[in-house]
Short mmCIF file of C-alpha atoms and ligand atoms in Angstrom, two decimals:
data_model
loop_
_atom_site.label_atom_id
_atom_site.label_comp_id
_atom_site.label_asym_id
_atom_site.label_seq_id
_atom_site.Cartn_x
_atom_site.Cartn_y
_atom_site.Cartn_z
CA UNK A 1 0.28 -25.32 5.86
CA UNK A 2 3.56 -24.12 7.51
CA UNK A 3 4.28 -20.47 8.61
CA UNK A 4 5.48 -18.20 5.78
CA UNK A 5 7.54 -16.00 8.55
CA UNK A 6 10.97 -15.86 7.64
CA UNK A 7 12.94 -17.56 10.57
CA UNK A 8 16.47 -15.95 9.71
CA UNK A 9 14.58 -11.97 10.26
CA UNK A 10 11.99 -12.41 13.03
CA UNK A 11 10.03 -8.41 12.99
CA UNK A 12 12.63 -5.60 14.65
CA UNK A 13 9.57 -3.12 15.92
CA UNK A 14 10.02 -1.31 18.69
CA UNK A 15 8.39 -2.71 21.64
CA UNK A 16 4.30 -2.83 21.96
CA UNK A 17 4.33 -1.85 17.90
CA UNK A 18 1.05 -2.88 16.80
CA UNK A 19 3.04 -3.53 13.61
CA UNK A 20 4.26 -6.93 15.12
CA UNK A 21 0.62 -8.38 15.50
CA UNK A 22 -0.13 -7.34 11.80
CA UNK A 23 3.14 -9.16 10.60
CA UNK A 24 1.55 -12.37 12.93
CA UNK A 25 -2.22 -11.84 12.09
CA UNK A 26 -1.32 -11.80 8.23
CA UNK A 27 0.66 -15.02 8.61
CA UNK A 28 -2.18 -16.80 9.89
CA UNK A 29 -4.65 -15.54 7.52
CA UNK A 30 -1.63 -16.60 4.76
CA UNK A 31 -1.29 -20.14 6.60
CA UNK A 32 -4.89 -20.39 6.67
CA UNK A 33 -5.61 -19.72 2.77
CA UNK A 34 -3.03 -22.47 2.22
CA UNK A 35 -0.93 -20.29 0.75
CA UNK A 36 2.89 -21.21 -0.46
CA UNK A 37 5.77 -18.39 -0.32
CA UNK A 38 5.87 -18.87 -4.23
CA UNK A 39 1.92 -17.87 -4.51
CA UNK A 40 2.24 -15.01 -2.89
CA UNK A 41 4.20 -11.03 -3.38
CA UNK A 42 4.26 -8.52 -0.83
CA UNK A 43 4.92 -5.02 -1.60
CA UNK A 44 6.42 -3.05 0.79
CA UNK A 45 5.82 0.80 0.69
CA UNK A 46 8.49 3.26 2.82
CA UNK A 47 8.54 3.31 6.93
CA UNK A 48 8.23 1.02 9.47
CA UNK A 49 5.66 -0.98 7.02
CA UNK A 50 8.24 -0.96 4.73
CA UNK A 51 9.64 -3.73 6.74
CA UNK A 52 6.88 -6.36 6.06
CA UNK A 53 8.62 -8.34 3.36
CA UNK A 54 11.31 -8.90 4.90
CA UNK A 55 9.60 -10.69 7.64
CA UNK A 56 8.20 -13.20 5.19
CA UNK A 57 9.27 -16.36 2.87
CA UNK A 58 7.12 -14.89 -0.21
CA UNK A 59 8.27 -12.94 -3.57
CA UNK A 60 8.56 -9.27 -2.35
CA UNK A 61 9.47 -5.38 -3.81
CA UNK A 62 10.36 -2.86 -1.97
CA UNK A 63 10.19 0.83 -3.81
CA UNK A 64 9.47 4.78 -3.40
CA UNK A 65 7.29 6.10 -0.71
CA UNK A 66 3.99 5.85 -2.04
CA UNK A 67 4.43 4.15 -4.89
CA UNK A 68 3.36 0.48 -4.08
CA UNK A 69 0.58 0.47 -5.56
CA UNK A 70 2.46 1.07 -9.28
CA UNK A 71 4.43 -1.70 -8.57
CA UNK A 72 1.88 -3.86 -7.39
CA UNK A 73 -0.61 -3.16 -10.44
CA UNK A 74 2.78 -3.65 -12.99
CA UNK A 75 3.43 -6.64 -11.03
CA UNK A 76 -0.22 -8.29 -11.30
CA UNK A 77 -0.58 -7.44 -14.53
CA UNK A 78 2.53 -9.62 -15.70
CA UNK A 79 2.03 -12.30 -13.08
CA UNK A 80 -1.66 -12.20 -12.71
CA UNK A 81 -1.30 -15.85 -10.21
CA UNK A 82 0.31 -13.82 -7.76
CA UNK A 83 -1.79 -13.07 -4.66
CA UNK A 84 -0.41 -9.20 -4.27
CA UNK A 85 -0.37 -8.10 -1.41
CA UNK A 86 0.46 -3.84 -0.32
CA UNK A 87 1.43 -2.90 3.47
CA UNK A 88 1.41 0.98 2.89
CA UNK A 89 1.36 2.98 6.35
CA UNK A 90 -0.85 6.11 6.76
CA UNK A 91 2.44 8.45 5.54
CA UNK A 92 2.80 6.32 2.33
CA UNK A 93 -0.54 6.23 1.44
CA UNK A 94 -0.69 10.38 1.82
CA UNK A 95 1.72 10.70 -0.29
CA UNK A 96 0.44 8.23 -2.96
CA UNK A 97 -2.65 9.46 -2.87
CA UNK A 98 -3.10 9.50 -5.94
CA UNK A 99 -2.17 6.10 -6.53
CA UNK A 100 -4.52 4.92 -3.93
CA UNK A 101 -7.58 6.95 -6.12
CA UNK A 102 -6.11 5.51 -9.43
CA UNK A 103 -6.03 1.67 -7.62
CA UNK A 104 -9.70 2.09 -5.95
CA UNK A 105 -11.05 3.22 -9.74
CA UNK A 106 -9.14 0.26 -11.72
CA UNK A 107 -9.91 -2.80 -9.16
CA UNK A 108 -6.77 -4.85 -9.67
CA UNK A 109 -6.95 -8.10 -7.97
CA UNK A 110 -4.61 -6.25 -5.13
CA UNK A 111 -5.14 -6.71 -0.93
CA UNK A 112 -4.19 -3.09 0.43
CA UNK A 113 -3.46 -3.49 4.02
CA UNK A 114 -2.93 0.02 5.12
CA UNK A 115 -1.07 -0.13 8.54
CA UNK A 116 -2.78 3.10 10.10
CA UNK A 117 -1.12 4.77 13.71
CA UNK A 118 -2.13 7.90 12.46
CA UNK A 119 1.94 9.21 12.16
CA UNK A 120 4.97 9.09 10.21
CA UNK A 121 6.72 6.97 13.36
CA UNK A 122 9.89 6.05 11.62
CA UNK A 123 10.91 9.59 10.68
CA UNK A 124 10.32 10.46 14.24
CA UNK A 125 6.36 10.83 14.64
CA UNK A 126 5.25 14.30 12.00
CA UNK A 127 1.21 14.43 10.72
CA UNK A 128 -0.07 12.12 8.39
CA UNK A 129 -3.13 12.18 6.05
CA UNK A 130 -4.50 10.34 9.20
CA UNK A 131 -3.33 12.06 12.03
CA UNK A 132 -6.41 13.45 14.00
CA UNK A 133 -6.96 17.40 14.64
CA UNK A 134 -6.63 17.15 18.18
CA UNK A 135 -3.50 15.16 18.24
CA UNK A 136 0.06 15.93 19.51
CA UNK A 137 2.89 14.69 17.30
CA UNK A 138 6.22 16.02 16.96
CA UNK A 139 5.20 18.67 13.31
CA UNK A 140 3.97 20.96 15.91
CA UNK A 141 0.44 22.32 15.08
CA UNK A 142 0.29 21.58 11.30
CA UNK A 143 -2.45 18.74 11.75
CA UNK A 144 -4.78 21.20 13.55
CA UNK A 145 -4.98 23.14 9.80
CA UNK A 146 -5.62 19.83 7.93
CA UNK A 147 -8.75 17.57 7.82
CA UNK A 148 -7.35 14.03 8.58
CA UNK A 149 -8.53 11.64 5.58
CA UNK A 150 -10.97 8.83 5.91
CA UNK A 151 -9.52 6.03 4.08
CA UNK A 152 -12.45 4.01 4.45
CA UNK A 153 -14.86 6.73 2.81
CA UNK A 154 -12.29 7.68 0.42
CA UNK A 155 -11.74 4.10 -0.95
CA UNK A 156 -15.70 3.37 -1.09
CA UNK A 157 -16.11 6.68 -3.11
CA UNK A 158 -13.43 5.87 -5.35
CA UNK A 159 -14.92 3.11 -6.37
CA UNK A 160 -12.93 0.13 -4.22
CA UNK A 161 -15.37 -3.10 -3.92
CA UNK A 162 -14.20 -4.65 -0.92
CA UNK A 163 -13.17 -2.14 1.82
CA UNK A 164 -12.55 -2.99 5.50
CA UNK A 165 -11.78 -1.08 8.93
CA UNK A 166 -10.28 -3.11 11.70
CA UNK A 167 -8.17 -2.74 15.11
CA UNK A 168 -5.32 -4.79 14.66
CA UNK A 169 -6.35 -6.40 18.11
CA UNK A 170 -9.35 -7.76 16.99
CA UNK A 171 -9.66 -11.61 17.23
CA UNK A 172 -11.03 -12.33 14.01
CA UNK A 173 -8.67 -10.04 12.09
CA UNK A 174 -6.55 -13.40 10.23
CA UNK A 175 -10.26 -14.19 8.74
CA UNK A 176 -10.75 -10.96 7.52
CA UNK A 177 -7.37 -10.02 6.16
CA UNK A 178 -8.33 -13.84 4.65
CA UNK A 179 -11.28 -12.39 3.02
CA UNK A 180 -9.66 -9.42 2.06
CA UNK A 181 -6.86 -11.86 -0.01
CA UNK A 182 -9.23 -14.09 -1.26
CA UNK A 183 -11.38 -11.35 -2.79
CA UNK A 184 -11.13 -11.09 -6.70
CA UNK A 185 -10.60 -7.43 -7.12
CA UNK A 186 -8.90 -4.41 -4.88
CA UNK A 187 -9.75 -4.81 -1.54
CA UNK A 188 -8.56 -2.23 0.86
CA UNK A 189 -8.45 -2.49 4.94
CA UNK A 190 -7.30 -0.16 7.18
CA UNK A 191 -5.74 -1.36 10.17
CA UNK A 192 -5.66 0.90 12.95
CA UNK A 193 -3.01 0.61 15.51
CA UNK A 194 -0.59 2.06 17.76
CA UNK A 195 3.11 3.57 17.14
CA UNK A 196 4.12 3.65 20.98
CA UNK A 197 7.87 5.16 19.96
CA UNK A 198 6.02 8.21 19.31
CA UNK A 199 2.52 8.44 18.55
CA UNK A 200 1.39 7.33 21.57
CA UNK A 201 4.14 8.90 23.59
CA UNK A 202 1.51 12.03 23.42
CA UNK A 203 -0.97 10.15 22.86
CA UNK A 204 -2.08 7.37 24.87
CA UNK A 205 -4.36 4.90 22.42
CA UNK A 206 -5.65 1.62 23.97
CA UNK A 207 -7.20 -1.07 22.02
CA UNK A 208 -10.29 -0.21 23.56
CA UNK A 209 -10.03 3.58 22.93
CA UNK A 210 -8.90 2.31 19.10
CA UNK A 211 -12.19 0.15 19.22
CA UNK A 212 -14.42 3.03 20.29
CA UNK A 213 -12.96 5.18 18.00
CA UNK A 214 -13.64 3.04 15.20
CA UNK A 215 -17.38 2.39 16.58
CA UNK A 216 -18.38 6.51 16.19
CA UNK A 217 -17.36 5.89 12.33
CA UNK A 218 -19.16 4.71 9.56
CA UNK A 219 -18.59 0.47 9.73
CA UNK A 220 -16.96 -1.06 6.60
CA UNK A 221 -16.99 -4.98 6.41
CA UNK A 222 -15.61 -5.82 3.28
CA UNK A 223 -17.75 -5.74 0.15
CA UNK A 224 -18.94 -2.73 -1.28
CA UNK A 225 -22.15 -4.35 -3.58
CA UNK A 226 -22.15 -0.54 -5.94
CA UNK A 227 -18.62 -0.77 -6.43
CA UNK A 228 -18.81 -4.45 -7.59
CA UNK A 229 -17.35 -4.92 -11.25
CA UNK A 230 -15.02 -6.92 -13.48
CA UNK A 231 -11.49 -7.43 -12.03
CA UNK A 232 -9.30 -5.11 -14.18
CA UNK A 233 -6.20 -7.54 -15.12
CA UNK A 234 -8.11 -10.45 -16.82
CA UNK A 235 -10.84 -7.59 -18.64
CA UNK A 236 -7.43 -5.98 -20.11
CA UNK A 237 -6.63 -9.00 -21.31
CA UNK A 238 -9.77 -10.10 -22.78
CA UNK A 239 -10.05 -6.29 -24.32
CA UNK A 240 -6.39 -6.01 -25.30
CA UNK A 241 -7.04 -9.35 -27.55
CA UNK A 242 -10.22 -8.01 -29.35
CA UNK A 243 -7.97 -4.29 -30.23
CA UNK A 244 -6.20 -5.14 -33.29
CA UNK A 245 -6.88 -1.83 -34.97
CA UNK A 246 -4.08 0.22 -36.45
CA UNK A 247 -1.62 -2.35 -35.25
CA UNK A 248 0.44 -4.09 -37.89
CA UNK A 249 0.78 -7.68 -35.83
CA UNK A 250 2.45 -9.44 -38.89
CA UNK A 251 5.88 -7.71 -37.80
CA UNK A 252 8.75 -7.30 -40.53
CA UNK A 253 9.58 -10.37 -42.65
CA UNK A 254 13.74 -11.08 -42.54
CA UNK A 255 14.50 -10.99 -46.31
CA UNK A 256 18.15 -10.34 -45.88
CA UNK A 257 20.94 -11.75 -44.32
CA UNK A 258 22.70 -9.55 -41.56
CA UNK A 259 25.96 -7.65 -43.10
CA UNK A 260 27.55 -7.86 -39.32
CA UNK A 261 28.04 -10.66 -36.76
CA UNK A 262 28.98 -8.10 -33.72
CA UNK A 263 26.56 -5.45 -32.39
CA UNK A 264 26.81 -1.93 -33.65
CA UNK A 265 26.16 1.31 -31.46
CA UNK A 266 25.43 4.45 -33.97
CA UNK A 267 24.48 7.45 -32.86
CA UNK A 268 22.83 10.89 -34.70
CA UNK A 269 23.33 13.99 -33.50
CA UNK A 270 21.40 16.76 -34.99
CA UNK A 271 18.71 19.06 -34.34
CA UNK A 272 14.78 19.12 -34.43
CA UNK A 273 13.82 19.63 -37.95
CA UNK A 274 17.02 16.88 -39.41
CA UNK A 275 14.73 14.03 -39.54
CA UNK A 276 17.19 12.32 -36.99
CA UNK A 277 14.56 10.23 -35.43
CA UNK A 278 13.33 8.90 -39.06
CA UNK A 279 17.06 8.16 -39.70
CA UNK A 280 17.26 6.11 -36.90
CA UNK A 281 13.95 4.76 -37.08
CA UNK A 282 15.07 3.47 -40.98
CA UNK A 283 18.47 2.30 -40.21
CA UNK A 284 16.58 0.21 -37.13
CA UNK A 285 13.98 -1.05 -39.92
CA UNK A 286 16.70 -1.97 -42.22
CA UNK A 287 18.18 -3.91 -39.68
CA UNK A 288 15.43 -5.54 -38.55
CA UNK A 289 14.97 -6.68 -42.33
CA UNK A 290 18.16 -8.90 -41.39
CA UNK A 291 16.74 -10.28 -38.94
CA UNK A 292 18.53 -8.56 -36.28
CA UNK A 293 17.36 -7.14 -32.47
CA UNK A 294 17.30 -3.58 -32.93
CA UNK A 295 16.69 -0.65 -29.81
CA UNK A 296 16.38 2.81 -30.63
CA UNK A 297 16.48 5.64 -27.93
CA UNK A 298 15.56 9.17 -28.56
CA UNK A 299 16.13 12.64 -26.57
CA UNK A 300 14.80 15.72 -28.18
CA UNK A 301 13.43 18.89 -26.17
CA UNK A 302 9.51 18.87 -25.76
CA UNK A 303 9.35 21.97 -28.23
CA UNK A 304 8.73 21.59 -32.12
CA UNK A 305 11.51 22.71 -34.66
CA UNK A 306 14.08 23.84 -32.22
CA UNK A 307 16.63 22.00 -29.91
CA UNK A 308 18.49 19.49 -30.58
CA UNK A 309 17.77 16.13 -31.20
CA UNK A 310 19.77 13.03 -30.70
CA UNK A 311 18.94 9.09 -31.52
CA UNK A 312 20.89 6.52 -30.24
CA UNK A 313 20.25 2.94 -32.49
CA UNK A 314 21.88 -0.44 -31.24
CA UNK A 315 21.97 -3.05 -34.16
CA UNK A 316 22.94 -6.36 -33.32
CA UNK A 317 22.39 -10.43 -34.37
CA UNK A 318 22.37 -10.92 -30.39
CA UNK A 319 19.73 -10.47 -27.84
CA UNK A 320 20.63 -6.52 -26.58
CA UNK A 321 19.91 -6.44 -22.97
CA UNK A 322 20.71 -3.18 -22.33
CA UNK A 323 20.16 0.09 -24.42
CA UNK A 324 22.67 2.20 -23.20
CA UNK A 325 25.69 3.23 -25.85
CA UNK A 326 28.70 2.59 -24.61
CA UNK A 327 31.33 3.10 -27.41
CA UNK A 328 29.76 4.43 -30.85
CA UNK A 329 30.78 2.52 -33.45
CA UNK A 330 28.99 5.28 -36.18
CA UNK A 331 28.75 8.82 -35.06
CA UNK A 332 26.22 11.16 -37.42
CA UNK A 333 27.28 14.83 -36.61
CA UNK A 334 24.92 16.87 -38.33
CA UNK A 335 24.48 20.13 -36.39
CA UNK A 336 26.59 21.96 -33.18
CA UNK A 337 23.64 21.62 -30.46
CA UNK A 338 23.30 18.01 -30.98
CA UNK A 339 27.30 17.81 -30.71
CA UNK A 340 27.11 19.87 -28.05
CA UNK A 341 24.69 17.33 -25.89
CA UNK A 342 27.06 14.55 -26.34
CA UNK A 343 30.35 16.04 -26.47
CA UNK A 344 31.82 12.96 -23.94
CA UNK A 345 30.60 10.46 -26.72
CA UNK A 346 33.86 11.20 -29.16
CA UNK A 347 36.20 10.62 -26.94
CA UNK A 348 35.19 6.97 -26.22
CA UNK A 349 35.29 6.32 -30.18
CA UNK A 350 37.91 3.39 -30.90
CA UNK A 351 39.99 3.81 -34.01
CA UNK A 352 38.12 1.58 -36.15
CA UNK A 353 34.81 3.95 -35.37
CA UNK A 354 33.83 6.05 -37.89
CA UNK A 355 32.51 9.93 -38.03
CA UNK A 356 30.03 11.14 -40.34
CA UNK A 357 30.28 14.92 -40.23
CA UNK A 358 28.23 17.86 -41.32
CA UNK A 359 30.74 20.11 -43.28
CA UNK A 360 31.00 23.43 -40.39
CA UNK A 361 30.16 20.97 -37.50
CA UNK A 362 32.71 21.41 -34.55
CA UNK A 363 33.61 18.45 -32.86
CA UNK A 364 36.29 17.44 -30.12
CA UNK A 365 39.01 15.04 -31.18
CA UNK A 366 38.14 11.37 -31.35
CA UNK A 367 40.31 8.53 -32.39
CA UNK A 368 37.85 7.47 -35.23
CA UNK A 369 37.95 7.79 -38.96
CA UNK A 370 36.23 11.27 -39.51
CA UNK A 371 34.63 11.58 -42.95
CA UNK A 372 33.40 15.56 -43.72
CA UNK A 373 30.63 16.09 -46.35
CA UNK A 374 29.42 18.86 -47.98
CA UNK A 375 25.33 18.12 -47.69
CA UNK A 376 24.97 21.61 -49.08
CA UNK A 377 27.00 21.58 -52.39
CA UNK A 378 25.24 17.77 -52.63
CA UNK A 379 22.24 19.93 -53.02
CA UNK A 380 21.06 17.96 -49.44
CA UNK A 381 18.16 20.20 -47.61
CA UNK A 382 18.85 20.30 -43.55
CA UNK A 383 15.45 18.11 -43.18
CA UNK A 384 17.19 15.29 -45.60
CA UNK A 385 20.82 14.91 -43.86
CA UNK A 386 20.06 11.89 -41.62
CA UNK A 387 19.14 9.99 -44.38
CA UNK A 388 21.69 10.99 -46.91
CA UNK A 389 24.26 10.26 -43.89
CA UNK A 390 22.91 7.05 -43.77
CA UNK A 391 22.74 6.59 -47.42
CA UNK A 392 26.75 7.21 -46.91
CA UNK A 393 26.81 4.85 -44.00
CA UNK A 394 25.21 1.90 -46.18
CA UNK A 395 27.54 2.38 -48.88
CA UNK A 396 29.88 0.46 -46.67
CA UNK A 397 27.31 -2.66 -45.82
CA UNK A 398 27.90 -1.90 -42.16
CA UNK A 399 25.46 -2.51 -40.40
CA UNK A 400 23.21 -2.01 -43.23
CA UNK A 401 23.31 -2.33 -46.83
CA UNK A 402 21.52 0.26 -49.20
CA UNK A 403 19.38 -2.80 -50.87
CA UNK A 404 18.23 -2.67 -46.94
CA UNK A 405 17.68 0.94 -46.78
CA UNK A 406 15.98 1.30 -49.82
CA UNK A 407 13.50 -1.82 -48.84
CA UNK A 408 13.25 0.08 -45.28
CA UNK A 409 11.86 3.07 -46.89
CA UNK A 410 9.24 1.64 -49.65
CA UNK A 411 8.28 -0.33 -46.20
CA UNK A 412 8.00 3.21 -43.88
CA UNK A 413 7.49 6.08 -47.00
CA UNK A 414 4.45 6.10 -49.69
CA UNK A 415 3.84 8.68 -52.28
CA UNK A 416 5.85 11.82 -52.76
CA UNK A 417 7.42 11.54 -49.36
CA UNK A 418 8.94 7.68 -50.86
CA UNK A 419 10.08 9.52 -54.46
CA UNK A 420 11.72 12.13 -52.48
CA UNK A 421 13.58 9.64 -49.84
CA UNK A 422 14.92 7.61 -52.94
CA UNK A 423 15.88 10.84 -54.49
CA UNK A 424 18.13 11.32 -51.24
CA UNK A 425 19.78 8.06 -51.49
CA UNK A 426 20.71 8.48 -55.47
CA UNK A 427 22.17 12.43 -54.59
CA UNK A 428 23.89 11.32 -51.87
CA UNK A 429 25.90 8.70 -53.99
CA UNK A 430 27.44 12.32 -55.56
CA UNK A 431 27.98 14.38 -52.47
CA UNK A 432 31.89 15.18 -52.47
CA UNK A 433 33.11 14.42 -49.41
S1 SF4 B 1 8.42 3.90 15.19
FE1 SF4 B 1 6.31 3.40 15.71
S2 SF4 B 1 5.54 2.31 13.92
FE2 SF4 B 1 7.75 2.31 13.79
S3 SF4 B 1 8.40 0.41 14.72
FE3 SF4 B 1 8.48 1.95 16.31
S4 SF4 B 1 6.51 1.87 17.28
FE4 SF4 B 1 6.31 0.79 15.39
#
């Protein structure tokens, strides 16, 4: 099998790196697995290891420092043939730490190779989770007051079952990064090495002194036989097919045909207690009835019956491949705040658009049709004005019709809480307006 080394971006470390021999070593042990660039993601974390996919022919993502691992477990679990493979240095996996716990404890069929030289070098050589006590490195004395962080230990106690500790110089290091690859679950090895721009300016660290080192710890050679357990991506699946509980998978039947051949962008702006997120929910339903792709989005503060609270709801016979509202077609101005939040949104109303408003509501001028109501003299409670708004709204068929609403709500409403909905669409047939 060919290299997988990308010949138009050979690796751009600074001389001596021990990077440069991991980029190499984990070619072979890729060319030696028979690997193809199309079998095969790496995920690059921040730093100088951040660099790795570039240097290679194979799928690759590049994110937030320490965040790899999320995108490598969201990547596995979608594309579970990848082989997915991390380079994370010693900074990245400090500050992911977290991440690293979560990874060890789930066993994702993931190869960490964690590209250790005991520094943040590309920032200019600070303390890492690595860094020892007695080193000098440019954060002054702040890794004398921390204990550095055995990533060996702390992936074996975490519950990793295939953890590794290796010089980068060692000769058999392709077989074992091979291993590493090949093994079905997360497999961690830390590669210790040497940043010579500024690590070992202070320093010194031979691959003998590296080897030594390594030789006073505890050894790690791969499989952990405690930590051995199902690989996390195919026992999801096999749960996640047995869990049908509570979830309705028959989906909603089309029974109508949709009232509108272009998409539709209506937005409710209200406040917590106005039911906005039901009205949107419903008007979504109703929608869906028709057969049509629906998104709804939602912002409302994290506190209970006060703030505002706004729904955006995209209706549309095409695929909608984004969620964002561009130009409202249908604004639903029930209370000031929720104005207030979206002020900007009026403006970019075309003339055709239309304005539902909340008699006393103050908004900004907008070239849309603006059509007041009086919810209050309609004998409308505060809780019930999204959905006599939208009971207004589907008076016109667009996007909905009210034979859709009303189906929407004997589909989402039983009970008193149905009577009382249907009781909202006949009243609001008499608000004046
Ligand atoms: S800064 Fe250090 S780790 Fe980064 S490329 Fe240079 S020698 Fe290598």
């Amino acid at each position: 099998m060919d290299s997988l080394l990308n010949p138009d971006r050979p690796p751009v470390f600074c001389p001596g790196c021990s990077h440069d021999r991991s980029v190499h070593t984990l070619d072979r042990a890729l060319k030696e697995m028979g690997l193809k660039g199309s079998d095969v993601v790496i995920v690059s974390d921040i730093g100088c290891s951040g660099l790795f996919d570039t240097f290679f022919k194979t799928h690759a993502f590049h994110g937030l420092h320490g965040r790899a691992l999320t995108y490598a477990a969201g990547i596995k679990l979608a594309q579970p043939h990848l082989k997915v493979i991390v380079t994370m240095g010693d900074g990245g996996l400090g500050i992911g730490g977290a991440h690293f716990l979560a990874a060890c404890r789930r066993n994702l069929d993931i190869s960490l190779l964690v590209l250790n030289n005991f520094n943040f070098g590309m920032t200019g050589g600070q303390f890492s989770c690595t860094t020892p006590e007695h080193a000098s490195v440019a954060s002054s004395f702040l890794n004398l007051l921390e204990k550095p962080f055995d990533v060996c230990n702390v992936a074996a106690c975490a519950g990793a079952p295939f953890v590794a500790r290796s010089s980068v110089y060692r000769k058999n290091l392709p077989e074992l990064l091979a291993e590493a690859i090949s093994f079905k679950g997360f497999a961690v090895v830390d590669l210790w090495g040497g940043c010579p721009a500024r690590y070992m300016k202070k320093n010194p660290l031979s691959p003998k002194e590296i080897e030594s080192a390594i030789e006073k710890l505890q050894p790690y050679q791969g499989v952990i036989s405690t930590n051995i357990r199902r690989e996390y991506s195919s026992h999801y699946r096999e749960e996640a097919a047995k869990d049908t509980a509570g979830v309705d998978w028959q989906g909603i039947e089309k029974t109508f045909e949709p009232t509108v051949k272009e998409r539709r962008e209506v937005v409710f702006l209200g406040s917590a207690g106005q039911r906005v997120i039901t009205g949107g929910g419903l008007l979504g339903r109703a929608a869906i009835l028709a057969g049509m792709n629906v998104t709804q989005k939602n912002d409302y503060n994290i506190t209970v019956m006060r703030g505002p609270s706004v729904t955006e709801v995209i209706v549309s016979p095409q695929a909608i491949t984004y969620t964002e509202v561009g130009k409202p077609d249908v604004i639903v101005a029930l209370s000031e705040e929720g104005v207030r939040k979206c002020w900007g949104l009026f403006q970019k109303m075309e003339k055709e658009g239309r304005v539902i408003l909340a008699a006393g509501v103050e908004i900004p001028t907008t070239d849309a049709e603006v059509l007041e109501v009086n919810f209050k003299a309609g004998g409308i409670k505060k809780k019930e004005r999204a959905l006599a708004a939208l009971s207004l709204l589907a008076q016109t068929g667009d996007p909905v019709t009210l034979e859709m609403l009303r189906e929407a709500i004997s589909q989402s409403f039983h009970g008193k809480r149905l009577e009382e909905a249907r009781l909202v669409l006949e009243k609001a047939a008499t608000i004046p307006v």
